[in-house]
GROMACS .gro file of C-alpha atoms in nm:
model
  324
    1MET     CA    1  -3.143  -1.378  -0.785
    2MET     CA    2  -3.288  -1.190  -0.498
    3LYS     CA    3  -3.129  -1.011  -0.258
    4SER     CA    4  -3.120  -1.239   0.065
    5SER     CA    5  -3.281  -0.963   0.287
    6ARG     CA    6  -3.569  -0.946  -0.001
    7ALA     CA    7  -3.593  -1.324  -0.062
    8LYS     CA    8  -3.587  -1.333   0.430
    9VAL     CA    9  -3.919  -1.091   0.384
   10SER     CA   10  -4.053  -1.315   0.160
   11ILE     CA   11  -4.004  -1.637   0.315
   12GLN     CA   12  -4.134  -1.505   0.669
   13GLN     CA   13  -4.456  -1.350   0.501
   14TRP     CA   14  -4.516  -1.735   0.279
   15THR     CA   15  -4.464  -1.872   0.636
   16GLU     CA   16  -4.748  -1.673   0.814
   17GLN     CA   17  -4.952  -1.714   0.535
   18GLY     CA   18  -4.908  -2.103   0.536
   19HIS     CA   19  -4.796  -2.137   0.220
   20ILE     CA   20  -4.455  -2.307   0.331
   21PRO     CA   21  -4.486  -2.570   0.641
   22PRO     CA   22  -4.265  -2.547   0.910
   23ASP     CA   23  -4.074  -2.830   0.853
   24LYS     CA   24  -3.949  -2.707   0.457
   25ILE     CA   25  -3.858  -2.391   0.648
   26GLN     CA   26  -3.464  -2.437   0.662
   27SER     CA   27  -3.464  -2.566   0.293
   28ALA     CA   28  -3.672  -2.248   0.194
   29LEU     CA   29  -3.362  -2.078   0.363
   30GLN     CA   30  -3.123  -2.254   0.151
   31ALA     CA   31  -3.254  -2.258  -0.162
   32ALA     CA   32  -3.268  -1.931  -0.172
   33ASP     CA   33  -2.931  -1.866  -0.028
   34ILE     CA   34  -2.996  -1.717   0.300
   35SER     CA   35  -2.891  -2.008   0.560
   36PRO     CA   36  -2.530  -2.102   0.438
   37SER     CA   37  -2.526  -2.476   0.329
   38GLN     CA   38  -2.223  -2.738   0.466
   39HIS     CA   39  -2.008  -2.633   0.168
   40GLN     CA   40  -2.067  -2.238   0.265
   41TRP     CA   41  -1.942  -2.280   0.631
   42ARG     CA   42  -1.580  -2.400   0.522
   43PRO     CA   43  -1.469  -2.129   0.304
   44PHE     CA   44  -1.639  -1.905   0.602
   45LEU     CA   45  -1.464  -2.069   0.861
   46ASP     CA   46  -1.088  -2.098   0.657
   47LYS     CA   47  -1.125  -1.744   0.633
   48LEU     CA   48  -1.194  -1.697   0.945
   49LEU     CA   49  -0.868  -1.879   1.083
   50LEU     CA   50  -0.690  -1.747   0.891
   51ALA     CA   51  -0.768  -1.419   0.983
   52ASN     CA   52  -0.724  -1.545   1.345
   53GLY     CA   53  -0.418  -1.675   1.269
   54GLY     CA   54  -0.244  -1.396   1.154
   55GLY     CA   55  -0.359  -1.147   1.410
   56LEU     CA   56  -0.203  -1.395   1.673
   57PHE     CA   57   0.119  -1.408   1.487
   58LEU     CA   58   0.176  -0.980   1.445
   59ILE     CA   59   0.060  -1.010   1.835
   60GLY     CA   60   0.320  -1.298   1.934
   61VAL     CA   61   0.591  -1.083   1.736
   62VAL     CA   62   0.507  -0.785   1.887
   63PHE     CA   63   0.541  -0.970   2.278
   64PHE     CA   64   0.838  -1.189   2.144
   65PHE     CA   65   1.008  -0.840   2.040
   66ALA     CA   66   0.841  -0.693   2.388
   67PHE     CA   67   0.970  -0.947   2.622
   68ASN     CA   68   1.321  -1.027   2.465
   69TRP     CA   69   1.399  -0.669   2.461
   70GLN     CA   70   1.682  -0.631   2.636
   71GLU     CA   71   1.818  -0.971   2.534
   72ILE     CA   72   1.853  -0.907   2.171
   73THR     CA   73   2.114  -0.678   1.996
   74ARG     CA   74   2.091  -0.410   1.777
   75PHE     CA   75   2.177  -0.605   1.460
   76HIS     CA   76   1.985  -0.938   1.563
   77LYS     CA   77   1.720  -0.680   1.625
   78PHE     CA   78   1.683  -0.546   1.301
   79ALA     CA   79   1.741  -0.845   1.046
   80MET     CA   80   1.462  -1.047   1.251
   81ILE     CA   81   1.243  -0.744   1.147
   82GLU     CA   82   1.349  -0.719   0.810
   83SER     CA   83   1.383  -1.096   0.755
   84LEU     CA   84   0.967  -1.054   0.857
   85VAL     CA   85   0.887  -0.815   0.583
   86ILE     CA   86   1.105  -1.052   0.310
   87ALA     CA   87   0.905  -1.350   0.417
   88SER     CA   88   0.627  -1.209   0.414
   89LEU     CA   89   0.620  -1.029   0.119
   90TRP     CA   90   0.794  -1.374  -0.044
   91ALA     CA   91   0.484  -1.575   0.059
   92TYR     CA   92   0.210  -1.337  -0.030
   93SER     CA   93   0.461  -1.362  -0.455
   94HIS     CA   94   0.418  -1.779  -0.310
   95TRP     CA   95   0.069  -1.782  -0.292
   96PHE     CA   96  -0.052  -1.532  -0.485
   97ASN     CA   97  -0.353  -1.646  -0.603
   98ARG     CA   98  -0.488  -1.744  -0.293
   99PRO     CA   99  -0.634  -1.600   0.028
  100THR     CA  100  -0.374  -1.615   0.266
  101ALA     CA  101  -0.198  -1.408   0.024
  102ASN     CA  102  -0.377  -1.119   0.169
  103VAL     CA  103  -0.283  -1.161   0.540
  104PHE     CA  104   0.111  -1.229   0.407
  105VAL     CA  105   0.078  -0.830   0.246
  106LEU     CA  106  -0.128  -0.731   0.525
  107ALA     CA  107   0.132  -0.840   0.814
  108ALA     CA  108   0.470  -0.695   0.595
  109ALA     CA  109   0.269  -0.398   0.558
  110VAL     CA  110   0.268  -0.367   0.992
  111PHE     CA  111   0.615  -0.536   0.995
  112VAL     CA  112   0.740  -0.197   0.774
  113GLY     CA  113   0.625  -0.013   1.097
  114VAL     CA  114   0.776  -0.163   1.356
  115LEU     CA  115   1.089  -0.157   1.122
  116LEU     CA  116   1.034   0.247   1.129
  117ALA     CA  117   0.960   0.275   1.461
  118PHE     CA  118   1.307   0.031   1.622
  119PHE     CA  119   1.472   0.284   1.360
  120GLY     CA  120   1.376   0.578   1.480
  121GLN     CA  121   1.375   0.460   1.825
  122THR     CA  122   1.741   0.331   1.801
  123TYR     CA  123   1.942   0.577   1.615
  124GLN     CA  124   1.708   0.830   1.788
  125THR     CA  125   1.698   1.053   1.431
  126GLY     CA  126   1.510   1.337   1.593
  127ALA     CA  127   1.163   1.285   1.379
  128ASP     CA  128   0.823   1.345   1.526
  129THR     CA  129   0.598   1.148   1.543
  130TRP     CA  130   0.311   1.193   1.234
  131GLN     CA  131   0.651   1.196   1.022
  132LEU     CA  132   0.718   0.787   1.145
  133PHE     CA  133   0.315   0.713   1.068
  134ALA     CA  134   0.351   0.945   0.729
  135THR     CA  135   0.629   0.785   0.659
  136TRP     CA  136   0.478   0.456   0.742
  137ALA     CA  137   0.173   0.525   0.459
  138MET     CA  138   0.397   0.626   0.167
  139LEU     CA  139   0.593   0.297   0.170
  140ILE     CA  140   0.302   0.075   0.220
  141THR     CA  141   0.149   0.325  -0.087
  142PRO     CA  142   0.322   0.075  -0.390
  143TRP     CA  143   0.193  -0.232  -0.247
  144ALA     CA  144  -0.137  -0.134  -0.173
  145LEU     CA  145  -0.181  -0.007  -0.544
  146LEU     CA  146  -0.039  -0.409  -0.631
  147ALA     CA  147  -0.250  -0.561  -0.396
  148GLN     CA  148  -0.610  -0.521  -0.452
  149LEU     CA  149  -0.709  -0.520  -0.097
  150GLY     CA  150  -0.969  -0.319   0.061
  151ALA     CA  151  -0.801  -0.365   0.449
  152LEU     CA  152  -0.480  -0.240   0.305
  153TRP     CA  153  -0.606   0.072   0.197
  154LEU     CA  154  -0.807   0.062   0.468
  155LEU     CA  155  -0.499   0.101   0.685
  156TRP     CA  156  -0.345   0.358   0.485
  157LEU     CA  157  -0.620   0.554   0.561
  158VAL     CA  158  -0.618   0.493   0.926
  159LEU     CA  159  -0.203   0.604   0.869
  160VAL     CA  160  -0.304   0.956   0.696
  161ASN     CA  161  -0.522   1.015   0.972
  162VAL     CA  162  -0.288   1.003   1.251
  163SER     CA  163  -0.068   1.181   1.069
  164ILE     CA  164  -0.298   1.490   1.064
  165VAL     CA  165  -0.370   1.451   1.400
  166LEU     CA  166  -0.023   1.416   1.517
  167TYR     CA  167   0.103   1.718   1.283
  168TYR     CA  168  -0.118   1.910   1.408
  169GLN     CA  169  -0.004   1.843   1.752
  170VAL     CA  170   0.326   1.966   1.675
  171PHE     CA  171   0.312   2.284   1.434
  172HIS     CA  172  -0.108   2.357   1.529
  173GLY     CA  173  -0.129   2.455   1.157
  174VAL     CA  174  -0.002   2.436   0.834
  175PHE     CA  175   0.261   2.697   0.593
  176GLY     CA  176   0.267   2.970   0.868
  177LEU     CA  177  -0.104   2.937   0.965
  178MET     CA  178  -0.210   2.805   1.298
  179PHE     CA  179  -0.564   2.629   1.354
  180SER     CA  180  -0.797   2.557   1.592
  181SER     CA  181  -0.896   2.240   1.735
  182SER     CA  182  -1.233   2.254   1.577
  183GLN     CA  183  -1.029   2.329   1.209
  184LEU     CA  184  -0.823   2.020   1.278
  185GLN     CA  185  -1.159   1.814   1.312
  186LEU     CA  186  -1.265   2.011   1.037
  187ALA     CA  187  -0.969   1.849   0.780
  188MET     CA  188  -1.072   1.513   0.884
  189PHE     CA  189  -1.366   1.580   0.839
  190ALA     CA  190  -1.333   1.673   0.473
  191PHE     CA  191  -1.136   1.432   0.403
  192ASN     CA  192  -1.247   1.125   0.578
  193THR     CA  193  -1.564   1.243   0.363
  194VAL     CA  194  -1.330   1.292   0.014
  195ALA     CA  195  -1.204   0.902   0.078
  196LEU     CA  196  -1.555   0.760   0.128
  197LEU     CA  197  -1.715   0.915  -0.191
  198LEU     CA  198  -1.377   0.821  -0.368
  199TRP     CA  199  -1.418   0.469  -0.221
  200GLU     CA  200  -1.764   0.448  -0.326
  201PHE     CA  201  -1.690   0.531  -0.665
  202ALA     CA  202  -1.414   0.278  -0.711
  203ALA     CA  203  -1.612   0.052  -0.533
  204SER     CA  204  -1.888   0.060  -0.840
  205ARG     CA  205  -1.579  -0.061  -1.094
  206LEU     CA  206  -1.383  -0.270  -0.916
  207SER     CA  207  -1.498  -0.575  -0.722
  208TRP     CA  208  -1.202  -0.584  -0.470
  209LEU     CA  209  -1.353  -0.269  -0.311
  210GLN     CA  210  -1.715  -0.361  -0.295
  211GLY     CA  211  -1.671  -0.458   0.048
  212ARG     CA  212  -1.885  -0.255   0.288
  213HIS     CA  213  -1.646  -0.286   0.620
  214GLU     CA  214  -1.424  -0.070   0.510
  215VAL     CA  215  -1.654   0.215   0.339
  216ARG     CA  216  -1.906   0.238   0.662
  217LEU     CA  217  -1.555   0.264   0.908
  218LEU     CA  218  -1.472   0.549   0.650
  219ALA     CA  219  -1.890   0.708   0.718
  220VAL     CA  220  -1.824   0.662   1.103
  221ALA     CA  221  -1.475   0.906   1.095
  222SER     CA  222  -1.673   1.178   0.892
  223GLY     CA  223  -1.951   1.116   1.079
  224PHE     CA  224  -1.775   1.135   1.425
  225SER     CA  225  -1.606   1.491   1.281
  226VAL     CA  226  -1.911   1.631   1.135
  227THR     CA  227  -2.101   1.542   1.473
  228TRP     CA  228  -1.812   1.696   1.685
  229LEU     CA  229  -1.800   2.039   1.513
  230MET     CA  230  -2.197   2.061   1.510
  231LEU     CA  231  -2.177   2.019   1.927
  232GLU     CA  232  -1.898   2.257   1.946
  233ALA     CA  233  -2.091   2.530   1.698
  234ILE     CA  234  -2.411   2.489   1.931
  235SER     CA  235  -2.275   2.543   2.258
  236SER     CA  236  -1.981   2.816   2.108
  237ASN     CA  237  -2.242   3.022   1.874
  238HIS     CA  238  -1.945   3.156   1.730
  239GLN     CA  239  -1.941   3.324   1.377
  240ASP     CA  240  -1.690   3.058   1.252
  241SER     CA  241  -1.959   2.778   1.294
  242TYR     CA  242  -2.189   2.920   1.018
  243GLY     CA  243  -1.963   2.714   0.787
  244ILE     CA  244  -2.052   2.378   0.903
  245VAL     CA  245  -2.396   2.454   1.048
  246VAL     CA  246  -2.488   2.494   0.671
  247CYS     CA  247  -2.232   2.146   0.538
  248TYR     CA  248  -2.420   1.926   0.804
  249PRO     CA  249  -2.741   1.952   0.636
  250LEU     CA  250  -2.593   1.886   0.326
  251TRP     CA  251  -2.408   1.602   0.422
  252LEU     CA  252  -2.691   1.437   0.522
  253LEU     CA  253  -2.893   1.512   0.236
  254ALA     CA  254  -2.608   1.376  -0.031
  255GLY     CA  255  -2.585   1.062   0.273
  256TYR     CA  256  -2.935   1.023   0.249
  257THR     CA  257  -2.957   1.056  -0.172
  258LEU     CA  258  -2.681   0.780  -0.167
  259TYR     CA  259  -2.766   0.580   0.058
  260ARG     CA  260  -3.142   0.526   0.017
  261GLN     CA  261  -3.113   0.580  -0.359
  262ARG     CA  262  -2.809   0.467  -0.539
  263ILE     CA  263  -2.610   0.248  -0.261
  264PRO     CA  264  -2.880   0.099  -0.060
  265ASP     CA  265  -2.752   0.084   0.320
  266LEU     CA  266  -2.944   0.062   0.662
  267PHE     CA  267  -2.606   0.074   0.834
  268MET     CA  268  -2.565   0.442   0.652
  269LEU     CA  269  -2.910   0.548   0.716
  270ALA     CA  270  -2.943   0.460   1.126
  271GLY     CA  271  -2.568   0.652   1.130
  272GLY     CA  272  -2.740   0.964   0.991
  273VAL     CA  273  -3.025   0.913   1.232
  274LEU     CA  274  -2.814   0.849   1.505
  275THR     CA  275  -2.576   1.194   1.416
  276LEU     CA  276  -2.927   1.400   1.377
  277ILE     CA  277  -3.081   1.275   1.739
  278VAL     CA  278  -2.755   1.361   1.895
  279ILE     CA  279  -2.737   1.714   1.783
  280SER     CA  280  -3.107   1.820   1.828
  281THR     CA  281  -3.108   1.675   2.205
  282ALA     CA  282  -2.777   1.914   2.218
  283PHE     CA  283  -2.968   2.202   2.070
  284LEU     CA  284  -3.277   2.167   2.245
  285GLY     CA  285  -3.043   2.099   2.576
  286LYS     CA  286  -2.865   2.464   2.536
  287TYR     CA  287  -3.165   2.643   2.499
  288PHE     CA  288  -3.392   2.461   2.811
  289LEU     CA  289  -3.106   2.465   3.022
  290ASN     CA  290  -3.159   2.794   3.156
  291SER     CA  291  -3.529   2.825   3.110
  292HIS     CA  292  -3.672   2.504   3.188
  293GLY     CA  293  -3.701   2.300   3.568
  294ASP     CA  294  -3.761   1.926   3.391
  295VAL     CA  295  -3.501   2.009   3.083
  296PHE     CA  296  -3.421   1.619   3.133
  297LEU     CA  297  -3.695   1.504   3.124
  298LEU     CA  298  -3.809   1.664   2.815
  299LEU     CA  299  -3.437   1.513   2.663
  300ALA     CA  300  -3.527   1.233   2.748
  301MET     CA  301  -3.915   1.205   2.615
  302TRP     CA  302  -3.772   1.363   2.263
  303VAL     CA  303  -3.442   1.100   2.261
  304LEU     CA  304  -3.742   0.796   2.367
  305VAL     CA  305  -3.980   0.926   2.036
  306TRP     CA  306  -3.721   1.024   1.801
  307SER     CA  307  -3.578   0.712   1.864
  308SER     CA  308  -3.910   0.526   1.860
  309LEU     CA  309  -4.002   0.717   1.495
  310ALA     CA  310  -3.678   0.622   1.349
  311ILE     CA  311  -3.639   0.259   1.453
  312ARG     CA  312  -3.983   0.229   1.271
  313TRP     CA  313  -3.843   0.412   0.985
  314LEU     CA  314  -3.499   0.158   0.952
  315GLN     CA  315  -3.738  -0.165   1.023
  316LYS     CA  316  -3.922   0.046   0.648
  317ILE     CA  317  -3.688   0.010   0.504
  318ALA     CA  318  -3.525  -0.307   0.571
  319LYS     CA  319  -3.852  -0.479   0.495
  320GLU     CA  320  -3.853  -0.344   0.148
  321GLY     CA  321  -3.522  -0.586   0.049
  322LYS     CA  322  -3.295  -0.352  -0.071
  323HIS     CA  323  -3.071  -0.290   0.175
  324GLU     CA  324  -2.803  -0.546   0.264
   0.00000   0.00000   0.00000
């Protein structure tokens, strides 16, 4: 079966050439599996309502505790939170083969975080905030391994990222070595880039990791860190910045090779183009700010020209029909 994007381009061309009558376009879209049929709408709505219901349930639990915090005794608070964890795990095991199970295991993972936060607040253990998120990530690791759910692994990665940031805010280094904020961003960039590559490698072998939303969020995190580091390098001109200046084009080249040839993904290519435009604009702005009075006009023209070229390039790639 043709890729949906390729089929859409083909149907559009055939319609413009008159090969498909206007009254048959909808039938052609359904035959090419582009326009969803009535039978395909039901699973989509089931998942949508399930996700909304699960999210509203979690929000309701949080607001329930927040509103009744003073009236509920310490024992009852612990009992209710632990009961929610146990009930979620029981529901997951009971409906293991249904899509509903994914919501329950995610709910259990969230309730573990609520339980840890309440435990730390109640007994004033003196632990730093980063330890809460690190312990949370450690406790849900077995569930992430067993559940085979991409969203749960994404939660795990978010917790690790938060732990790294909070750890830096407390110790400003590791093993007695002091780190700057740039080195923190470099560590975040390295971690998220490695996680992105490992995810793509695993997705080629594991069907449950082949969703694109989670991996795109990882790419956004990696791209944000490397863009931030490049902007700092442009503004500081420090010798310590030479490493990231060398690393950035390699990152762009690797991303282009991976998402243009191996795993076609238009979103990833658009993100790379965006970082390139931002960094080139910052570079020109710094070196022409004091030497040219019309620098803002030049920068605006630079952004408009290169954005237009980027859009045309991305549209050309999209018409090839290989990108999702």
